[in-house]
PDB file of C-alpha atoms in Angstrom:
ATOM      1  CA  UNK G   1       7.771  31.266  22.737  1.00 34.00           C
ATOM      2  CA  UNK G   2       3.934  30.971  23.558  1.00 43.00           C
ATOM      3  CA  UNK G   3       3.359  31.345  19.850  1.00 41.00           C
ATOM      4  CA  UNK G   4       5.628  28.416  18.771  1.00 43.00           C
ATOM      5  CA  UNK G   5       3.929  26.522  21.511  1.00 46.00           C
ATOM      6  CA  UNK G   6       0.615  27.079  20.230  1.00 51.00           C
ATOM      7  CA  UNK G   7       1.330  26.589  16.800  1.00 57.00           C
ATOM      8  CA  UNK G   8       2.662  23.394  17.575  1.00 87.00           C
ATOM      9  CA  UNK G   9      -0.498  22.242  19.640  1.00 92.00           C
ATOM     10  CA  UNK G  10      -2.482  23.303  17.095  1.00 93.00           C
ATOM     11  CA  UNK G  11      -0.372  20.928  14.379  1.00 94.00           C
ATOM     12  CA  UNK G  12       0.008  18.236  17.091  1.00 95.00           C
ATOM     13  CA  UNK G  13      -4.367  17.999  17.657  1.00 96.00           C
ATOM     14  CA  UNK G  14      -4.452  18.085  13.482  1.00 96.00           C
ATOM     15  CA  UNK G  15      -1.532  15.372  12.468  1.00 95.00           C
ATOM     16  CA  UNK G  16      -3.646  13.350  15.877  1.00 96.00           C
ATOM     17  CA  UNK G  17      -6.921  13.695  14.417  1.00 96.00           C
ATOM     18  CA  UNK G  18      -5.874  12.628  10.675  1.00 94.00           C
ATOM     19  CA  UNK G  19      -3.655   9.320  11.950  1.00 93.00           C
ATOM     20  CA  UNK G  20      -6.852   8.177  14.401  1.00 94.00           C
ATOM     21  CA  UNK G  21      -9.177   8.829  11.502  1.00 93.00           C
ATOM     22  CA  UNK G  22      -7.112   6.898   9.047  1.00 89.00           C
ATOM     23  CA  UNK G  23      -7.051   3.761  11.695  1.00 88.00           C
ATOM     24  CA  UNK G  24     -10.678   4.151  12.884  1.00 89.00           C
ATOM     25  CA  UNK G  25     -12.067   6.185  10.691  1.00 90.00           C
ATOM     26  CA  UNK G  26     -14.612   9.522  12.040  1.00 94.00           C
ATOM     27  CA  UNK G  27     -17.342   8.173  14.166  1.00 93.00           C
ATOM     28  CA  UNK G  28     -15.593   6.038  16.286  1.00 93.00           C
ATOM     29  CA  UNK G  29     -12.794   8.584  17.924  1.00 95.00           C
ATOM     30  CA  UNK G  30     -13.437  11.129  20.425  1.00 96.00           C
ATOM     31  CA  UNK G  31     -12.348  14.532  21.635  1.00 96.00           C
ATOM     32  CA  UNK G  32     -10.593  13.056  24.633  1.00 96.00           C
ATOM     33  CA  UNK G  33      -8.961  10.417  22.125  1.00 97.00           C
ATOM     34  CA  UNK G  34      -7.737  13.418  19.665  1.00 97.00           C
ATOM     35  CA  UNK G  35      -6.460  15.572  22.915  1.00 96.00           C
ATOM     36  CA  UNK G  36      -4.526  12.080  24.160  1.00 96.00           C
ATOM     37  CA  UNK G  37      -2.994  11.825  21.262  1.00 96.00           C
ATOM     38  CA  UNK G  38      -1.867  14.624  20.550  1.00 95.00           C
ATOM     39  CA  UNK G  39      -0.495  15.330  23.949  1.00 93.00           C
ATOM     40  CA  UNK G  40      -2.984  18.245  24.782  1.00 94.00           C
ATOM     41  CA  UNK G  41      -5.320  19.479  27.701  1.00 93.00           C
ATOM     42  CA  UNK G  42      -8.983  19.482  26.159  1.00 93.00           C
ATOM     43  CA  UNK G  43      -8.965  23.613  26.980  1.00 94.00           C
ATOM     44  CA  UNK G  44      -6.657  23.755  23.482  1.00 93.00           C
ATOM     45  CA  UNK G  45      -9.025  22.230  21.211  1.00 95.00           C
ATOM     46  CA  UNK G  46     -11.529  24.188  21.577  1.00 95.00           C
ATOM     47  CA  UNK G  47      -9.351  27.406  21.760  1.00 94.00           C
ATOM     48  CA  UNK G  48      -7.848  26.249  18.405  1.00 95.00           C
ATOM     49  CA  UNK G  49     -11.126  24.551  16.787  1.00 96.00           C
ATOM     50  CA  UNK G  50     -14.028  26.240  18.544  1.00 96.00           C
ATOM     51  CA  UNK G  51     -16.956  24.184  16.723  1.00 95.00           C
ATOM     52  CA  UNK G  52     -14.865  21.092  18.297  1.00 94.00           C
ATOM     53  CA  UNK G  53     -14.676  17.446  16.344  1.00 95.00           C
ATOM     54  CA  UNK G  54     -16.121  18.406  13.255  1.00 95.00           C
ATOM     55  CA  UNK G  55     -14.310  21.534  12.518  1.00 96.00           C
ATOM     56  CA  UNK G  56     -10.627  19.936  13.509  1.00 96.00           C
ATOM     57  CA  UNK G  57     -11.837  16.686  11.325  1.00 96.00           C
ATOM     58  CA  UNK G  58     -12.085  18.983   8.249  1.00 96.00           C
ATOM     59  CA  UNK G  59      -8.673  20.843   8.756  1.00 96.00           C
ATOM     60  CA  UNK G  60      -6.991  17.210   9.303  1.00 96.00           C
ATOM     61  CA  UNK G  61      -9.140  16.349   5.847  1.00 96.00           C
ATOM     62  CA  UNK G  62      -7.941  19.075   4.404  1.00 96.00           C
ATOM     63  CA  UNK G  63      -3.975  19.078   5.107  1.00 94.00           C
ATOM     64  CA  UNK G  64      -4.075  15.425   4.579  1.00 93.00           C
ATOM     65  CA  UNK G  65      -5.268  15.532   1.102  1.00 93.00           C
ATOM     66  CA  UNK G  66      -2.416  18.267   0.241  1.00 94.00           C
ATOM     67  CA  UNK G  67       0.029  16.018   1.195  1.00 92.00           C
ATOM     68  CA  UNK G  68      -1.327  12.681  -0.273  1.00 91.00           C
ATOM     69  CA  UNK G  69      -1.409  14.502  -3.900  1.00 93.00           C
ATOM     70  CA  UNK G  70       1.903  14.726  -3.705  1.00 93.00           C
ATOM     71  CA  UNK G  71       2.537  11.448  -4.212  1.00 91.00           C
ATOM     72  CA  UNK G  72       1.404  11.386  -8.012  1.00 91.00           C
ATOM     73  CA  UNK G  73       4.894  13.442  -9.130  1.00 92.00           C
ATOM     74  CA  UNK G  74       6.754  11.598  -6.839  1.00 94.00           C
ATOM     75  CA  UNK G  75       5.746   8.217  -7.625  1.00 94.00           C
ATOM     76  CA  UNK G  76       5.756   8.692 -11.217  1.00 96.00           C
ATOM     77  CA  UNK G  77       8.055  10.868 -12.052  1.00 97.00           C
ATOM     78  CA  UNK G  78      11.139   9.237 -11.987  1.00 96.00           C
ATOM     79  CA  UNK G  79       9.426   6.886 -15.166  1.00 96.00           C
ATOM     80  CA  UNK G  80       9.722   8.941 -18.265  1.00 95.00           C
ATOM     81  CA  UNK G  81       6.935   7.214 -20.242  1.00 95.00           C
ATOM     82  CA  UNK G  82       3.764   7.040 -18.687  1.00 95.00           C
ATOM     83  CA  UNK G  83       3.053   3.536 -19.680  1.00 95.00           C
ATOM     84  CA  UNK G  84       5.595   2.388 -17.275  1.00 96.00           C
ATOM     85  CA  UNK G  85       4.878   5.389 -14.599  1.00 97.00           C
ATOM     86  CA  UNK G  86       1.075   4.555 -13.968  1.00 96.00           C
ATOM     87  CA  UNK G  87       1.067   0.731 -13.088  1.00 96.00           C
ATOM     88  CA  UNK G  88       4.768   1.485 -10.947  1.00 97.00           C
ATOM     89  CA  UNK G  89       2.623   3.512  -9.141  1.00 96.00           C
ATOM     90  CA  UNK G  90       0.194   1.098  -8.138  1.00 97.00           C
ATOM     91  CA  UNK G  91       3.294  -1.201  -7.886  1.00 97.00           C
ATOM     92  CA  UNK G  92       4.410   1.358  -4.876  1.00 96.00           C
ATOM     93  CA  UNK G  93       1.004   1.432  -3.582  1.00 94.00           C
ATOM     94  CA  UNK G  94       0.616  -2.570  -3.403  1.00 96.00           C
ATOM     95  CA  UNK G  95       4.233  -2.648  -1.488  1.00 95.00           C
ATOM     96  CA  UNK G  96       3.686  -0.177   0.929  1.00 93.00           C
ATOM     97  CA  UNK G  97       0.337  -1.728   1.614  1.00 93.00           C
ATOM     98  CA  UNK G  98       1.602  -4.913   2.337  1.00 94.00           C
ATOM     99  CA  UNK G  99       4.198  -3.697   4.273  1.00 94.00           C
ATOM    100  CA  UNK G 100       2.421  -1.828   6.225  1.00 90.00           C
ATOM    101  CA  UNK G 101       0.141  -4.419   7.328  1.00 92.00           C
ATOM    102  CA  UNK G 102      -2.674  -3.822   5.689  1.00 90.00           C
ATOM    103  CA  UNK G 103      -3.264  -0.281   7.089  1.00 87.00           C
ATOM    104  CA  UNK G 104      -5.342   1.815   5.556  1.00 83.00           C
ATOM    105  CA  UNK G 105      -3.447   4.567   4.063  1.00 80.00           C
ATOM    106  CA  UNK G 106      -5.390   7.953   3.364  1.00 84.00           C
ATOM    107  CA  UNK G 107      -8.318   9.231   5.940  1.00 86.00           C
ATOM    108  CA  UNK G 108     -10.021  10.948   3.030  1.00 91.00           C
ATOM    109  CA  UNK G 109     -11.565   8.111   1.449  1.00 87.00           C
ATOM    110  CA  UNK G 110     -12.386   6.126   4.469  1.00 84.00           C
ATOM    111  CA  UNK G 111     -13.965   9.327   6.011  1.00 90.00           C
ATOM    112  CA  UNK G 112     -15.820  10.252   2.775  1.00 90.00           C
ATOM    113  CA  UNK G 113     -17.510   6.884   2.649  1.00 86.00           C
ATOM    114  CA  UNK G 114     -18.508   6.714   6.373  1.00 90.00           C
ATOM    115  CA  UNK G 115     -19.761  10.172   6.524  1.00 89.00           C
ATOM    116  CA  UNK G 116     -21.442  10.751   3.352  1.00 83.00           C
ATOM    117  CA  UNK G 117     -25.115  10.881   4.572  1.00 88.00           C
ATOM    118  CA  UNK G 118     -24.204  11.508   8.420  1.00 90.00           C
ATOM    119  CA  UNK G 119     -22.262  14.956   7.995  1.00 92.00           C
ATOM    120  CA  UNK G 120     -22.680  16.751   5.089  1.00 92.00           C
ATOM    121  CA  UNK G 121     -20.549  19.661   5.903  1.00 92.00           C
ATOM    122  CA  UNK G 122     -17.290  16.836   6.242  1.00 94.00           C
ATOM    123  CA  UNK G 123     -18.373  15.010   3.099  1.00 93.00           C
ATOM    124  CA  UNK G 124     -18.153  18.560   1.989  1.00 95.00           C
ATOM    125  CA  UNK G 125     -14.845  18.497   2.888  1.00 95.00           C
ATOM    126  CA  UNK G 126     -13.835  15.601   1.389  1.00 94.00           C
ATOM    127  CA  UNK G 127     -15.351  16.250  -1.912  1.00 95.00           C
ATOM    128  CA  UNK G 128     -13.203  19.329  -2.028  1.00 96.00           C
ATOM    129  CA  UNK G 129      -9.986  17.337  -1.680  1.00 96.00           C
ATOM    130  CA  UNK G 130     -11.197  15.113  -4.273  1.00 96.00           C
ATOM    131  CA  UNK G 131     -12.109  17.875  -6.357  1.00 97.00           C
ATOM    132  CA  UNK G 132      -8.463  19.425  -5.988  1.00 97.00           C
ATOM    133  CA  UNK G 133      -7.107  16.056  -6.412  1.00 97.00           C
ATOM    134  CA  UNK G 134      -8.679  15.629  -9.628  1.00 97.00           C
ATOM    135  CA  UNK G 135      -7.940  19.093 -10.666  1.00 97.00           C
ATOM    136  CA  UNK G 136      -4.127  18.869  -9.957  1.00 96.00           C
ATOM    137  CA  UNK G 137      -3.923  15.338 -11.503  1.00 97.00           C
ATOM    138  CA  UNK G 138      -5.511  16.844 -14.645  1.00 97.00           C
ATOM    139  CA  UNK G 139      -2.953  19.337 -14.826  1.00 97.00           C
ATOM    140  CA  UNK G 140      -0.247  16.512 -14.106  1.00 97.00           C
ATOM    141  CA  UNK G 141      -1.068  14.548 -17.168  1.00 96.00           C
ATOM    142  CA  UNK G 142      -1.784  17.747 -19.101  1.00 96.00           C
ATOM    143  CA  UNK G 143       1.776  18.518 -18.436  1.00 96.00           C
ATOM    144  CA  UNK G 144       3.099  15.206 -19.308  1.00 94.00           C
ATOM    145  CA  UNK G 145       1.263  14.761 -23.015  1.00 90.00           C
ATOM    146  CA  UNK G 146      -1.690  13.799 -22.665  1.00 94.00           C
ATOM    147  CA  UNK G 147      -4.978  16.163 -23.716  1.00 91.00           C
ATOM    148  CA  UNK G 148      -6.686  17.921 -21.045  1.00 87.00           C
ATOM    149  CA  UNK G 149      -9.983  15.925 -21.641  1.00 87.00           C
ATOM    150  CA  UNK G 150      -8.584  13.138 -21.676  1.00 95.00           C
ATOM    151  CA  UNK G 151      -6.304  14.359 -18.664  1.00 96.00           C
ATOM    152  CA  UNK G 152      -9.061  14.660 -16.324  1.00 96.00           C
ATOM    153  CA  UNK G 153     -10.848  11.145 -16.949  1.00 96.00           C
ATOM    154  CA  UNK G 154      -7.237   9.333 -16.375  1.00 96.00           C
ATOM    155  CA  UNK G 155      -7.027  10.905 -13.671  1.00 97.00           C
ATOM    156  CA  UNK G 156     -10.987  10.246 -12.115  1.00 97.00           C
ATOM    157  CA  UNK G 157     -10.520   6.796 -13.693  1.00 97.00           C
ATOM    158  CA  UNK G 158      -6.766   6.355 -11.258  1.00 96.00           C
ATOM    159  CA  UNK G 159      -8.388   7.715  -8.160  1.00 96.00           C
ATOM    160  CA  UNK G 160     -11.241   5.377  -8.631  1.00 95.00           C
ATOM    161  CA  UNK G 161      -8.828   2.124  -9.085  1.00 96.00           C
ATOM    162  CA  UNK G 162      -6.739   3.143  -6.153  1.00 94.00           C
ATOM    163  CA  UNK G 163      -9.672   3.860  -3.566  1.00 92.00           C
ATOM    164  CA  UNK G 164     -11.157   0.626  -5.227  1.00 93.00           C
ATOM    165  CA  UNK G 165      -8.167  -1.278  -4.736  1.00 95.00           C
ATOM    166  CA  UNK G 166      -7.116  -0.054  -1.286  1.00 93.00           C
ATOM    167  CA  UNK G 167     -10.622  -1.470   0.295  1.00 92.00           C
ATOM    168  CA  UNK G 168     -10.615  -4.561  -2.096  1.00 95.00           C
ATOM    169  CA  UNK G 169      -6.410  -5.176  -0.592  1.00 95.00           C
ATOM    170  CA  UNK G 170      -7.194  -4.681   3.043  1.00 93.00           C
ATOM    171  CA  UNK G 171     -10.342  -6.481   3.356  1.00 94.00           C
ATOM    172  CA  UNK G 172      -8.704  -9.658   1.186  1.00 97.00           C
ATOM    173  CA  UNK G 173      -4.804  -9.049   2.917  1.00 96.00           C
ATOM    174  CA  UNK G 174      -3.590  -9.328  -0.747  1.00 97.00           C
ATOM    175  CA  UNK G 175      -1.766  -6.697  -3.025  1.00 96.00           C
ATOM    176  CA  UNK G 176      -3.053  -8.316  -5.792  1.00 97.00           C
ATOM    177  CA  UNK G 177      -6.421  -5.782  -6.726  1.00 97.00           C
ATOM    178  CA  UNK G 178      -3.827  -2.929  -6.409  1.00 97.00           C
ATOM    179  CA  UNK G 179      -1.232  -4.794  -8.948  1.00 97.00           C
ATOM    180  CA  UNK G 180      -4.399  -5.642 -10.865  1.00 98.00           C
ATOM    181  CA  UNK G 181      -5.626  -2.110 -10.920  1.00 97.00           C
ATOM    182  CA  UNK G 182      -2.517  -0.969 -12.375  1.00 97.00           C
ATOM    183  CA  UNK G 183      -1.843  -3.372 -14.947  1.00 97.00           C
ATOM    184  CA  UNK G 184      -5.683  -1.836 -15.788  1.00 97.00           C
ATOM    185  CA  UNK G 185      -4.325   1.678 -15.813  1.00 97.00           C
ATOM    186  CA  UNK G 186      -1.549   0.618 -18.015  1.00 96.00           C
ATOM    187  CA  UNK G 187      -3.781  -0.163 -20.701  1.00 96.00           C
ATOM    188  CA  UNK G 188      -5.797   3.062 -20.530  1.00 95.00           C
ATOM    189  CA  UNK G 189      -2.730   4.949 -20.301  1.00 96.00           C
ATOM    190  CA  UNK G 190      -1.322   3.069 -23.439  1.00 95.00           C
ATOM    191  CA  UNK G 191      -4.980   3.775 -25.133  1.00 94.00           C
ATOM    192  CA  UNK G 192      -4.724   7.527 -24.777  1.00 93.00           C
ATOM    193  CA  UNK G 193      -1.081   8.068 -25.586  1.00 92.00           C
ATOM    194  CA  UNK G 194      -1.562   5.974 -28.734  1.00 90.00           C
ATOM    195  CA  UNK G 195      -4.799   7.908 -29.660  1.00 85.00           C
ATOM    196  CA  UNK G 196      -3.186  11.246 -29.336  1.00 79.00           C
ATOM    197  CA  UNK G 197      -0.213   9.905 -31.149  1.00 74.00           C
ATOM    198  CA  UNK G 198      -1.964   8.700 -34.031  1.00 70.00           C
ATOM    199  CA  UNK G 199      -3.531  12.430 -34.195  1.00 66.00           C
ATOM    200  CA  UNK G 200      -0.341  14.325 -34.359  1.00 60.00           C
ATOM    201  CA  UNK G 201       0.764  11.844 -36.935  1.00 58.00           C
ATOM    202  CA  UNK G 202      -2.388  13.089 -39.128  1.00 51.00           C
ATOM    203  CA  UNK G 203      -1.636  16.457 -38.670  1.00 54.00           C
TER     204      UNK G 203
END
């Protein structure tokens, strides 16, 4: 029973820490905010992240990024040609944007641009998501027909237009630089499938 309990403290301080990081990004929130929120006494923090802040940032970093990769099959998979999948995508990103408010939606980004010069070991962090991200959105489009060079700078290029797009939305309130983005994407997409296309024809 003790073990269940602590397990879920220690998931309770991490899903705390990523949600107040995605709303007010690193600096701003505080060990007594994270222990709040996550219904906590201070005492557990430490006992589960002993270097404090820092250390439980880059778990919350970390298990956030897992789950935001995700989204790539499951946006895009249910679109058989990639030319439609990619700017549906950013289609489902603009929505749930707007929806939402204007939140921002990932704490990876936000975090990786406040934090860049301030703490290295979190921008660290944060460049190892991105670096997984990459790496698993590489093998995505690998999977789905396109060449693995080629694979890799779709992928670099799509990160780069959402992140892009997701400051350029919530500072303007508009979905528009997401829809725009994608329409963007489309185009490269179309580019690359066409290109290897042409090749197999030649072969």
């Amino acid at each position: 029973m003790s073990e269940q309990m602590s397990t879920s403290t220690r998931e309770r301080l991490v899903s705390a820490v990523a949600e107040l990081m995605r709303v007010h990004g690193y600096s701003a929130i505080t060990v007594k905010q994270i222990t709040a929120a996550a219904d906590a006494p201070m005492g557990s923090l430490y006992h589960h992240f002993p270097q404090g802040k820092v250390q439980i940032a880059a778990e919350a970093l970390r298990s956030t990024g897992a789950v935001y990769i995700q989204l790539l099959p499951l946006l895009m998979d249910p679109h058989k040609d990639l030319r439609v999948a990619v700017p549906a995508a950013f289609d489902d990103a603009a929505r749930t944007l707007e929806e939402s408010g204007w939140m921002n939606m990932c704490p990876v980004g936000t975090v990786a641009g406040e934090i860049a010069d301030s703490e290295p070991a979190l921008r660290e962090v944060a460049a190892e998501v991105m670096r997984d991200w990459i790496d698993q959105g590489t093998t995505y489009f690998a999977d789905r027909g396109v060449a693995e060079s080629a694979a890799r700078e779709l992928i670099v290029a799509m990160l780069a237009a959402l992140e892009g797009a997701f400051i350029l939305g919530r500072t303007l309130r508009s979905a528009e630089p997401l829809r725009a983005a994608g329409r963007a994407m489309a185009a490269r997409v179309d580019l690359v499938l066409t290109e290897r296309e042409g090749s197999a024809i030649d072969r």
